[in-house]
């Protein structure tokens, strides 16, 4: 086993090697001094350009222009076009075309919209969803089923997908691309093909993969997808979500949530709804202009990111982290719970530890920001644009120290989970 010094030296050497994504790291502002940030699956880091961009919009767009802001152009303008412009800017990192993606609403709302679209487009009456997905997706599926008269078919895991499809009438299958606890990543291409072969649509939640690994939506044959804007995509706290729809389904049905911004001619103020052509019909009301301004700072960066380079960097960082954790912490009760193969893993590395919440609090007290999830998962999110090997080395060293001296047992770390 390497000493901590040896581990850190190895990390420094790797950090010193040139990487095609290095230039982008400087485009992000550092976090709180002395902290190591491994929580981009909660809130991604802030692009340096975000405050300037928002301040410009507040000044030129709100204070001065007021209603004329709707007609502004330039970095403080395009208020109504922003959902499509942001979608187009994210298309590269999502492996989509510019017209496939829209940025609006929350992930929960977009998931609901696309569940209903899948039912309508397929003409079928069953939603399939996994039992242990992020709860908001189950709630949306329950609500969609209740309101549309569809049936909800819950599966215990992906192994039961074929049986659920064979039982018939499946319109849409909602899946987490990456599990929020274990970080298990599904084979999007293979699973999407199986779903499509049965005449159903796949709906992928990419909250724990988009911006971290190569998701290649078009190449993998996904029908529909949603994902968080404020996690790895760095859109800012509460940033709107993205919504992806393969063009074969684009004009297939009218959206369940209809609004004037998704109308074919919003400013004609027509009494009846007529969907806008293409993905724009999935807009409902006025865009969140201030939030979109923050997101635009990140979107400009995503335009420059080659998804293959992103994936390679994430793989190298997380493979190294797993090896270091195995070496330094396995004898102290830490077990790597996420899959070993990178193509089967998402943005975070997940560890199993019985007192995960207490260990997380002890790590945070040491400046290593990570998260725990019930019952025993500890999540270390690695952001390929900002995380350095040296930070991973220091995080592993801190974990080894805390486990060795038992300081995580301190009563102050035993408070209620948050
Ligand atoms: C974070 C997350 C969401 C968040 O949904 P919001 O509507 O933005 O609150 C949804 N799905 C998954 C899998 C998530 O991890």
Short mmCIF file of C-alpha atoms and ligand atoms in Angstrom, two decimals:
data_model
loop_
_atom_site.label_atom_id
_atom_site.label_comp_id
_atom_site.label_asym_id
_atom_site.label_seq_id
_atom_site.Cartn_x
_atom_site.Cartn_y
_atom_site.Cartn_z
CA UNK A 1 0.00 0.00 0.00
CA UNK A 2 1.21 3.47 -0.87
CA UNK A 3 1.75 6.00 1.87
CA UNK A 4 -0.41 9.12 1.80
CA UNK A 5 2.61 11.07 0.53
CA UNK A 6 3.07 8.63 -2.33
CA UNK A 7 -0.60 8.82 -3.18
CA UNK A 8 -0.48 12.62 -3.26
CA UNK A 9 2.69 12.60 -5.38
CA UNK A 10 1.05 10.31 -7.91
CA UNK A 11 -1.95 12.64 -7.98
CA UNK A 12 0.24 15.70 -8.51
CA UNK A 13 2.02 14.01 -11.39
CA UNK A 14 -1.29 13.24 -13.06
CA UNK A 15 -2.53 16.78 -12.54
CA UNK A 16 0.64 18.06 -14.20
CA UNK A 17 -0.12 16.15 -17.42
CA UNK A 18 -1.86 18.21 -20.07
CA UNK A 19 -5.50 17.39 -20.73
CA UNK A 20 -7.67 18.81 -23.52
CA UNK A 21 -10.18 20.02 -20.93
CA UNK A 22 -7.68 21.93 -18.78
CA UNK A 23 -8.59 25.32 -20.24
CA UNK A 24 -12.18 24.92 -19.15
CA UNK A 25 -11.27 24.41 -15.51
CA UNK A 26 -10.23 28.05 -15.30
CA UNK A 27 -13.67 29.03 -16.55
CA UNK A 28 -15.11 27.91 -13.19
CA UNK A 29 -14.83 29.91 -9.98
CA UNK A 30 -13.18 28.17 -7.02
CA UNK A 31 -15.37 27.11 -4.09
CA UNK A 32 -14.92 27.94 -0.42
CA UNK A 33 -11.21 28.04 0.51
CA UNK A 34 -9.86 24.81 1.92
CA UNK A 35 -12.74 22.67 0.69
CA UNK A 36 -12.74 19.74 -1.70
CA UNK A 37 -15.97 19.63 -3.61
CA UNK A 38 -17.39 16.22 -4.47
CA UNK A 39 -21.06 17.13 -4.58
CA UNK A 40 -21.80 18.18 -8.17
CA UNK A 41 -24.68 15.72 -8.10
CA UNK A 42 -26.34 18.26 -5.83
CA UNK A 43 -25.15 21.64 -7.21
CA UNK A 44 -22.46 21.91 -9.87
CA UNK A 45 -19.73 24.58 -9.59
CA UNK A 46 -20.27 28.15 -10.80
CA UNK A 47 -18.86 29.40 -14.11
CA UNK A 48 -16.89 32.61 -13.54
CA UNK A 49 -18.98 34.35 -16.19
CA UNK A 50 -22.30 33.73 -14.41
CA UNK A 51 -22.36 36.75 -12.02
CA UNK A 52 -21.34 39.19 -14.77
CA UNK A 53 -23.93 37.81 -17.10
CA UNK A 54 -26.69 37.98 -14.50
CA UNK A 55 -25.66 41.47 -13.38
CA UNK A 56 -25.79 42.66 -16.99
CA UNK A 57 -29.26 41.28 -17.40
CA UNK A 58 -30.49 42.87 -14.16
CA UNK A 59 -29.01 46.24 -15.15
CA UNK A 60 -29.67 46.47 -18.90
CA UNK A 61 -32.65 44.18 -19.06
CA UNK A 62 -34.62 44.83 -15.91
CA UNK A 63 -33.60 48.21 -14.49
CA UNK A 64 -33.27 50.06 -17.77
CA UNK A 65 -35.13 48.22 -20.51
CA UNK A 66 -38.05 46.95 -18.42
CA UNK A 67 -40.75 45.84 -20.90
CA UNK A 68 -38.38 46.50 -23.79
CA UNK A 69 -36.27 43.71 -22.35
CA UNK A 70 -38.44 41.30 -24.32
CA UNK A 71 -36.90 42.75 -27.48
CA UNK A 72 -33.29 42.93 -26.31
CA UNK A 73 -30.57 41.09 -28.20
CA UNK A 74 -27.08 40.14 -27.08
CA UNK A 75 -26.04 38.46 -23.81
CA UNK A 76 -28.81 40.20 -21.82
CA UNK A 77 -31.49 39.46 -24.40
CA UNK A 78 -33.26 36.70 -26.32
CA UNK A 79 -35.54 36.13 -23.35
CA UNK A 80 -38.14 34.15 -25.25
CA UNK A 81 -35.65 32.27 -27.40
CA UNK A 82 -33.48 31.26 -24.45
CA UNK A 83 -35.11 27.81 -23.91
CA UNK A 84 -34.20 26.83 -27.47
CA UNK A 85 -30.83 28.59 -27.50
CA UNK A 86 -29.81 26.83 -24.28
CA UNK A 87 -31.04 23.53 -25.65
CA UNK A 88 -28.98 24.03 -28.80
CA UNK A 89 -25.90 24.87 -26.72
CA UNK A 90 -26.29 21.69 -24.66
CA UNK A 91 -26.92 19.50 -27.69
CA UNK A 92 -23.26 18.61 -28.21
CA UNK A 93 -22.62 17.29 -24.72
CA UNK A 94 -25.92 15.39 -24.84
CA UNK A 95 -25.12 13.84 -28.21
CA UNK A 96 -28.22 15.45 -29.70
CA UNK A 97 -29.02 17.84 -32.53
CA UNK A 98 -29.78 21.46 -31.79
CA UNK A 99 -33.50 21.06 -32.44
CA UNK A 100 -33.85 18.03 -30.18
CA UNK A 101 -33.38 19.86 -26.88
CA UNK A 102 -35.28 22.46 -24.90
CA UNK A 103 -34.44 23.99 -21.52
CA UNK A 104 -37.47 24.78 -19.38
CA UNK A 105 -39.32 23.89 -16.18
CA UNK A 106 -38.02 21.38 -13.64
CA UNK A 107 -36.97 17.79 -14.24
CA UNK A 108 -40.09 16.65 -12.41
CA UNK A 109 -42.37 18.63 -14.71
CA UNK A 110 -40.58 17.63 -17.90
CA UNK A 111 -40.69 14.00 -16.82
CA UNK A 112 -44.44 14.27 -16.39
CA UNK A 113 -44.84 15.97 -19.77
CA UNK A 114 -42.87 13.25 -21.56
CA UNK A 115 -44.60 10.37 -19.76
CA UNK A 116 -47.88 11.68 -21.13
CA UNK A 117 -46.32 12.26 -24.55
CA UNK A 118 -45.08 8.67 -24.65
CA UNK A 119 -48.54 7.35 -23.91
CA UNK A 120 -50.16 9.60 -26.50
CA UNK A 121 -47.53 8.98 -29.18
CA UNK A 122 -47.61 5.20 -28.79
CA UNK A 123 -51.37 4.94 -28.35
CA UNK A 124 -50.72 2.52 -25.51
CA UNK A 125 -51.89 2.51 -21.93
CA UNK A 126 -49.11 1.29 -19.63
CA UNK A 127 -46.22 3.14 -17.97
CA UNK A 128 -43.31 0.99 -16.77
CA UNK A 129 -41.05 2.35 -14.05
CA UNK A 130 -38.46 0.92 -11.68
CA UNK A 131 -39.43 0.69 -8.02
CA UNK A 132 -36.39 2.33 -6.47
CA UNK A 133 -35.85 5.31 -8.76
CA UNK A 134 -35.53 8.86 -7.47
CA UNK A 135 -38.93 9.35 -5.81
CA UNK A 136 -40.02 12.39 -7.82
CA UNK A 137 -40.13 10.22 -10.94
CA UNK A 138 -42.41 7.72 -9.26
CA UNK A 139 -44.70 10.46 -8.02
CA UNK A 140 -44.96 11.90 -11.53
CA UNK A 141 -45.68 8.46 -12.97
CA UNK A 142 -48.36 7.81 -10.35
CA UNK A 143 -49.96 11.17 -11.12
CA UNK A 144 -49.76 10.67 -14.88
CA UNK A 145 -51.30 7.21 -14.61
CA UNK A 146 -54.07 8.42 -12.33
CA UNK A 147 -55.01 11.34 -14.57
CA UNK A 148 -54.76 9.59 -17.93
CA UNK A 149 -56.32 6.31 -16.85
CA UNK A 150 -53.09 4.52 -17.70
CA UNK A 151 -51.79 1.59 -15.72
CA UNK A 152 -48.53 1.81 -13.78
CA UNK A 153 -46.43 -1.35 -14.03
CA UNK A 154 -43.64 -1.24 -11.45
CA UNK A 155 -40.59 -3.44 -11.91
CA UNK A 156 -38.11 -4.35 -9.17
CA UNK A 157 -35.17 -3.86 -11.52
CA UNK A 158 -34.06 -3.76 -15.13
CA UNK A 159 -33.90 -7.60 -15.21
CA UNK A 160 -37.71 -7.56 -15.17
CA UNK A 161 -38.05 -5.23 -18.15
CA UNK A 162 -38.65 -7.91 -20.78
CA UNK A 163 -41.44 -9.51 -18.73
CA UNK A 164 -43.04 -6.11 -18.21
CA UNK A 165 -42.87 -5.41 -21.96
CA UNK A 166 -44.18 -8.88 -22.83
CA UNK A 167 -47.22 -8.33 -20.60
CA UNK A 168 -48.37 -5.93 -23.29
CA UNK A 169 -49.71 -2.43 -23.99
CA UNK A 170 -46.58 -0.64 -22.77
CA UNK A 171 -46.42 2.92 -24.09
CA UNK A 172 -43.50 4.35 -22.18
CA UNK A 173 -40.68 3.01 -20.00
CA UNK A 174 -39.17 5.54 -17.60
CA UNK A 175 -35.64 4.73 -16.48
CA UNK A 176 -32.84 6.36 -14.54
CA UNK A 177 -29.81 6.26 -16.78
CA UNK A 178 -27.74 6.28 -13.60
CA UNK A 179 -29.08 5.28 -10.20
CA UNK A 180 -28.86 8.14 -7.70
CA UNK A 181 -27.59 5.87 -4.95
CA UNK A 182 -25.43 3.11 -6.43
CA UNK A 183 -24.38 5.04 -9.57
CA UNK A 184 -25.21 1.98 -11.68
CA UNK A 185 -25.48 3.05 -15.34
CA UNK A 186 -27.80 1.23 -17.72
CA UNK A 187 -26.89 0.28 -21.28
CA UNK A 188 -28.92 2.98 -23.00
CA UNK A 189 -28.47 1.63 -26.51
CA UNK A 190 -29.41 -1.95 -25.71
CA UNK A 191 -32.33 -1.11 -23.43
CA UNK A 192 -33.73 1.54 -25.78
CA UNK A 193 -33.65 -0.94 -28.65
CA UNK A 194 -35.54 -3.55 -26.61
CA UNK A 195 -38.19 -1.00 -25.67
CA UNK A 196 -38.59 0.19 -29.24
CA UNK A 197 -38.82 -3.33 -30.59
CA UNK A 198 -41.99 -3.64 -28.50
CA UNK A 199 -43.45 -0.42 -29.88
CA UNK A 200 -42.92 1.57 -26.69
CA UNK A 201 -40.90 4.74 -26.06
CA UNK A 202 -37.92 4.99 -23.73
CA UNK A 203 -37.74 7.95 -21.33
CA UNK A 204 -34.34 8.45 -19.69
CA UNK A 205 -33.54 10.57 -16.65
CA UNK A 206 -29.95 11.75 -17.10
CA UNK A 207 -29.64 13.74 -13.86
CA UNK A 208 -26.60 11.70 -12.76
CA UNK A 209 -24.90 11.35 -16.13
CA UNK A 210 -25.38 14.46 -18.30
CA UNK A 211 -22.30 16.67 -18.01
CA UNK A 212 -20.31 13.89 -16.34
CA UNK A 213 -20.07 11.14 -18.96
CA UNK A 214 -20.84 10.70 -22.66
CA UNK A 215 -24.60 10.11 -22.88
CA UNK A 216 -24.85 10.13 -26.71
CA UNK A 217 -28.65 10.33 -26.85
CA UNK A 218 -29.01 10.07 -30.62
CA UNK A 219 -26.40 7.36 -31.10
CA UNK A 220 -27.91 5.33 -28.28
CA UNK A 221 -31.38 5.52 -29.79
CA UNK A 222 -33.13 7.20 -26.85
CA UNK A 223 -36.67 8.33 -27.61
CA UNK A 224 -37.04 10.89 -24.83
CA UNK A 225 -34.90 12.21 -21.99
CA UNK A 226 -34.86 14.73 -19.18
CA UNK A 227 -32.17 15.78 -16.75
CA UNK A 228 -31.23 18.26 -14.11
CA UNK A 229 -29.69 21.58 -15.13
CA UNK A 230 -28.17 22.39 -11.75
CA UNK A 231 -26.12 19.24 -11.14
CA UNK A 232 -23.19 18.38 -13.44
CA UNK A 233 -24.42 20.84 -16.06
CA UNK A 234 -23.68 23.74 -13.68
CA UNK A 235 -26.73 25.83 -14.56
CA UNK A 236 -27.01 27.29 -11.06
CA UNK A 237 -29.25 26.55 -8.05
CA UNK A 238 -32.70 25.54 -9.27
CA UNK A 239 -31.70 25.89 -12.94
CA UNK A 240 -34.33 24.64 -15.37
CA UNK A 241 -34.11 21.13 -16.69
CA UNK A 242 -33.46 19.94 -20.23
CA UNK A 243 -35.95 17.98 -22.26
CA UNK A 244 -34.90 15.84 -25.24
CA UNK A 245 -37.16 14.33 -27.83
CA UNK A 246 -36.08 12.26 -30.81
CA UNK A 247 -37.49 13.87 -33.98
CA UNK A 248 -39.46 10.75 -34.89
CA UNK A 249 -41.82 11.59 -32.00
CA UNK A 250 -41.65 15.35 -32.21
CA UNK A 251 -44.95 16.05 -33.91
CA UNK A 252 -46.60 12.85 -32.73
CA UNK A 253 -49.00 14.37 -30.22
CA UNK A 254 -50.06 17.53 -28.47
CA UNK A 255 -48.43 18.22 -25.12
CA UNK A 256 -50.39 17.59 -21.95
CA UNK A 257 -49.30 20.93 -20.44
CA UNK A 258 -50.24 23.49 -23.02
CA UNK A 259 -49.46 27.16 -22.89
CA UNK A 260 -49.09 30.16 -25.09
CA UNK A 261 -45.30 29.83 -25.36
CA UNK A 262 -45.79 26.45 -27.03
CA UNK A 263 -48.44 27.77 -29.42
CA UNK A 264 -47.76 27.95 -33.15
CA UNK A 265 -48.32 31.72 -33.00
CA UNK A 266 -48.09 32.89 -29.38
CA UNK A 267 -48.68 36.56 -30.09
CA UNK A 268 -51.78 35.99 -32.21
CA UNK A 269 -53.57 35.30 -28.90
CA UNK A 270 -55.71 32.71 -30.59
CA UNK A 271 -58.56 31.27 -28.50
CA UNK A 272 -57.65 27.70 -29.44
CA UNK A 273 -54.43 25.82 -29.01
CA UNK A 274 -52.37 24.88 -31.99
CA UNK A 275 -49.01 23.27 -31.15
CA UNK A 276 -45.86 24.95 -32.42
CA UNK A 277 -43.94 22.80 -34.88
CA UNK A 278 -41.16 20.75 -33.36
CA UNK A 279 -39.95 20.68 -29.81
CA UNK A 280 -41.09 24.25 -29.03
CA UNK A 281 -44.57 22.87 -28.32
CA UNK A 282 -43.20 21.56 -25.02
CA UNK A 283 -42.92 25.10 -23.70
CA UNK A 284 -45.84 26.19 -21.63
CA UNK A 285 -45.44 29.62 -20.03
CA UNK A 286 -42.94 32.45 -19.90
CA UNK A 287 -39.33 31.31 -19.47
CA UNK A 288 -37.43 31.88 -16.20
CA UNK A 289 -35.33 34.70 -17.68
CA UNK A 290 -33.01 35.24 -14.70
CA UNK A 291 -32.35 31.54 -14.21
CA UNK A 292 -31.72 31.10 -17.92
CA UNK A 293 -29.17 33.90 -17.80
CA UNK A 294 -27.14 32.00 -15.21
CA UNK A 295 -27.49 28.77 -17.18
CA UNK A 296 -26.26 30.52 -20.34
CA UNK A 297 -22.85 31.01 -18.74
CA UNK A 298 -22.49 27.25 -18.39
CA UNK A 299 -24.10 26.51 -21.75
CA UNK A 300 -21.43 28.60 -23.49
CA UNK A 301 -18.83 26.33 -21.91
CA UNK A 302 -20.65 23.13 -22.85
CA UNK A 303 -20.51 24.16 -26.50
CA UNK A 304 -16.74 23.77 -26.28
CA UNK A 305 -16.72 20.33 -24.67
CA UNK A 306 -16.06 17.22 -26.70
CA UNK A 307 -18.17 14.53 -24.99
CA UNK A 308 -15.56 11.85 -25.72
CA UNK A 309 -12.89 13.90 -23.95
CA UNK A 310 -15.28 14.53 -21.05
CA UNK A 311 -15.95 10.82 -20.74
CA UNK A 312 -12.27 9.93 -20.91
CA UNK A 313 -11.37 12.41 -18.20
CA UNK A 314 -14.21 11.25 -15.95
CA UNK A 315 -13.17 7.67 -16.43
CA UNK A 316 -9.53 8.35 -15.61
CA UNK A 317 -10.42 10.31 -12.47
CA UNK A 318 -12.96 7.84 -11.12
CA UNK A 319 -10.87 4.74 -11.95
CA UNK A 320 -8.03 6.33 -10.01
CA UNK A 321 -10.34 7.21 -7.11
CA UNK A 322 -11.71 3.68 -6.87
CA UNK A 323 -8.22 2.20 -6.85
CA UNK A 324 -7.14 4.61 -4.13
CA UNK A 325 -10.23 3.85 -2.03
CA UNK A 326 -9.70 0.10 -2.39
CA UNK A 327 -6.12 0.49 -1.34
CA UNK A 328 -6.52 2.96 1.53
CA UNK A 329 -9.98 2.35 2.97
CA UNK A 330 -11.25 -1.17 2.21
CA UNK A 331 -9.67 -2.71 5.30
CA UNK A 332 -11.41 0.01 7.33
CA UNK A 333 -14.91 -1.10 6.33
CA UNK A 334 -15.43 0.86 3.11
CA UNK A 335 -16.80 -1.04 0.14
CA UNK A 336 -17.05 0.37 -3.37
CA UNK A 337 -20.71 -0.16 -4.26
CA UNK A 338 -20.78 1.31 -7.75
CA UNK A 339 -19.85 -0.90 -10.68
CA UNK A 340 -16.15 -1.20 -11.52
CA UNK A 341 -16.49 -0.77 -15.26
CA UNK A 342 -16.76 2.88 -16.22
CA UNK A 343 -19.43 2.27 -18.87
CA UNK A 344 -21.60 0.86 -16.06
CA UNK A 345 -21.07 3.85 -13.76
CA UNK A 346 -22.37 7.42 -13.72
CA UNK A 347 -21.14 10.71 -12.33
CA UNK A 348 -20.47 9.64 -8.76
CA UNK A 349 -18.59 6.84 -7.08
CA UNK A 350 -20.80 5.21 -4.50
CA UNK A 351 -19.47 3.60 -1.34
CA UNK A 352 -21.20 1.36 1.13
CA UNK A 353 -20.69 2.05 4.82
CA UNK A 354 -23.18 1.22 7.58
CA UNK A 355 -22.87 4.68 9.19
CA UNK A 356 -22.70 6.57 5.89
CA UNK A 357 -24.49 9.69 7.20
CA UNK A 358 -22.13 10.08 10.19
CA UNK A 359 -19.07 9.52 8.01
CA UNK A 360 -20.33 12.11 5.52
CA UNK A 361 -20.74 14.68 8.31
CA UNK A 362 -17.27 13.93 9.62
CA UNK A 363 -15.82 14.34 6.12
CA UNK A 364 -17.69 17.61 5.59
CA UNK A 365 -16.31 18.88 8.92
CA UNK A 366 -12.86 18.24 7.39
CA UNK A 367 -13.76 20.25 4.31
CA UNK A 368 -14.53 17.32 2.00
CA UNK A 369 -18.00 18.02 0.66
CA UNK A 370 -19.86 14.85 -0.31
CA UNK A 371 -23.24 13.32 0.46
CA UNK A 372 -24.91 10.29 2.00
CA UNK A 373 -28.15 8.62 0.97
CA UNK A 374 -30.24 6.25 3.07
CA UNK A 375 -29.53 3.64 4.16
CA UNK A 376 -25.78 3.19 3.66
CA UNK A 377 -24.59 5.01 0.52
CA UNK A 378 -21.81 7.57 0.48
CA UNK A 379 -21.55 9.48 -2.80
CA UNK A 380 -18.40 11.10 -4.18
CA UNK A 381 -19.33 13.06 -7.27
CA UNK A 382 -16.47 13.74 -9.66
CA UNK A 383 -16.84 16.65 -12.07
CA UNK A 384 -14.63 16.05 -15.09
CA UNK A 385 -14.26 19.77 -15.82
CA UNK A 386 -13.12 20.82 -12.35
CA UNK A 387 -12.03 17.92 -10.13
CA UNK A 388 -8.29 17.35 -9.74
CA UNK A 389 -6.44 14.19 -8.77
CA UNK A 390 -4.87 16.05 -5.84
CA UNK A 391 -8.33 16.71 -4.44
CA UNK A 392 -9.25 13.06 -4.75
CA UNK A 393 -6.04 12.08 -2.98
CA UNK A 394 -6.74 14.46 -0.11
CA UNK A 395 -10.32 13.21 0.15
CA UNK A 396 -9.15 9.59 0.35
CA UNK A 397 -6.49 10.51 2.91
CA UNK A 398 -9.10 12.31 5.03
CA UNK A 399 -11.41 9.31 4.87
CA UNK A 400 -8.63 6.96 5.92
CA UNK A 401 -7.76 9.22 8.86
CA UNK A 402 -11.37 9.55 10.02
CA UNK A 403 -11.97 5.82 9.77
CA UNK A 404 -8.68 4.97 11.49
CA UNK A 405 -9.13 7.24 14.48
CA UNK A 406 -12.88 6.58 14.67
CA UNK A 407 -13.68 10.28 14.83
CA UNK A 408 -16.83 9.75 12.76
CA UNK A 409 -18.30 8.21 15.93
CA UNK A 410 -18.25 11.60 17.63
CA UNK A 411 -21.81 12.40 18.84
CA UNK A 412 -21.85 15.65 16.87
CA UNK A 413 -21.89 13.64 13.65
CA UNK A 414 -24.80 11.49 14.80
CA UNK A 415 -27.46 14.19 14.36
CA UNK A 416 -30.49 13.55 12.16
CA UNK A 417 -29.69 12.95 8.53
CA UNK A 418 -30.05 15.89 6.14
C1 LIG B 1 -32.02 15.64 -8.84
C2 LIG B 1 -32.95 14.74 -9.55
C3 LIG B 1 -34.18 15.21 -9.99
C4 LIG B 1 -34.59 16.60 -9.63
O1 LIG B 1 -35.82 16.96 -10.09
P1 LIG B 1 -36.29 18.45 -9.88
O2 LIG B 1 -37.60 18.51 -10.52
O3 LIG B 1 -35.25 19.35 -10.47
O4 LIG B 1 -36.37 18.73 -8.41
C5 LIG B 1 -34.97 14.35 -10.75
N1 LIG B 1 -34.56 13.10 -11.03
C6 LIG B 1 -33.40 12.61 -10.57
C7 LIG B 1 -32.99 11.23 -10.90
C8 LIG B 1 -32.57 13.42 -9.82
O5 LIG B 1 -31.42 12.95 -9.36
#
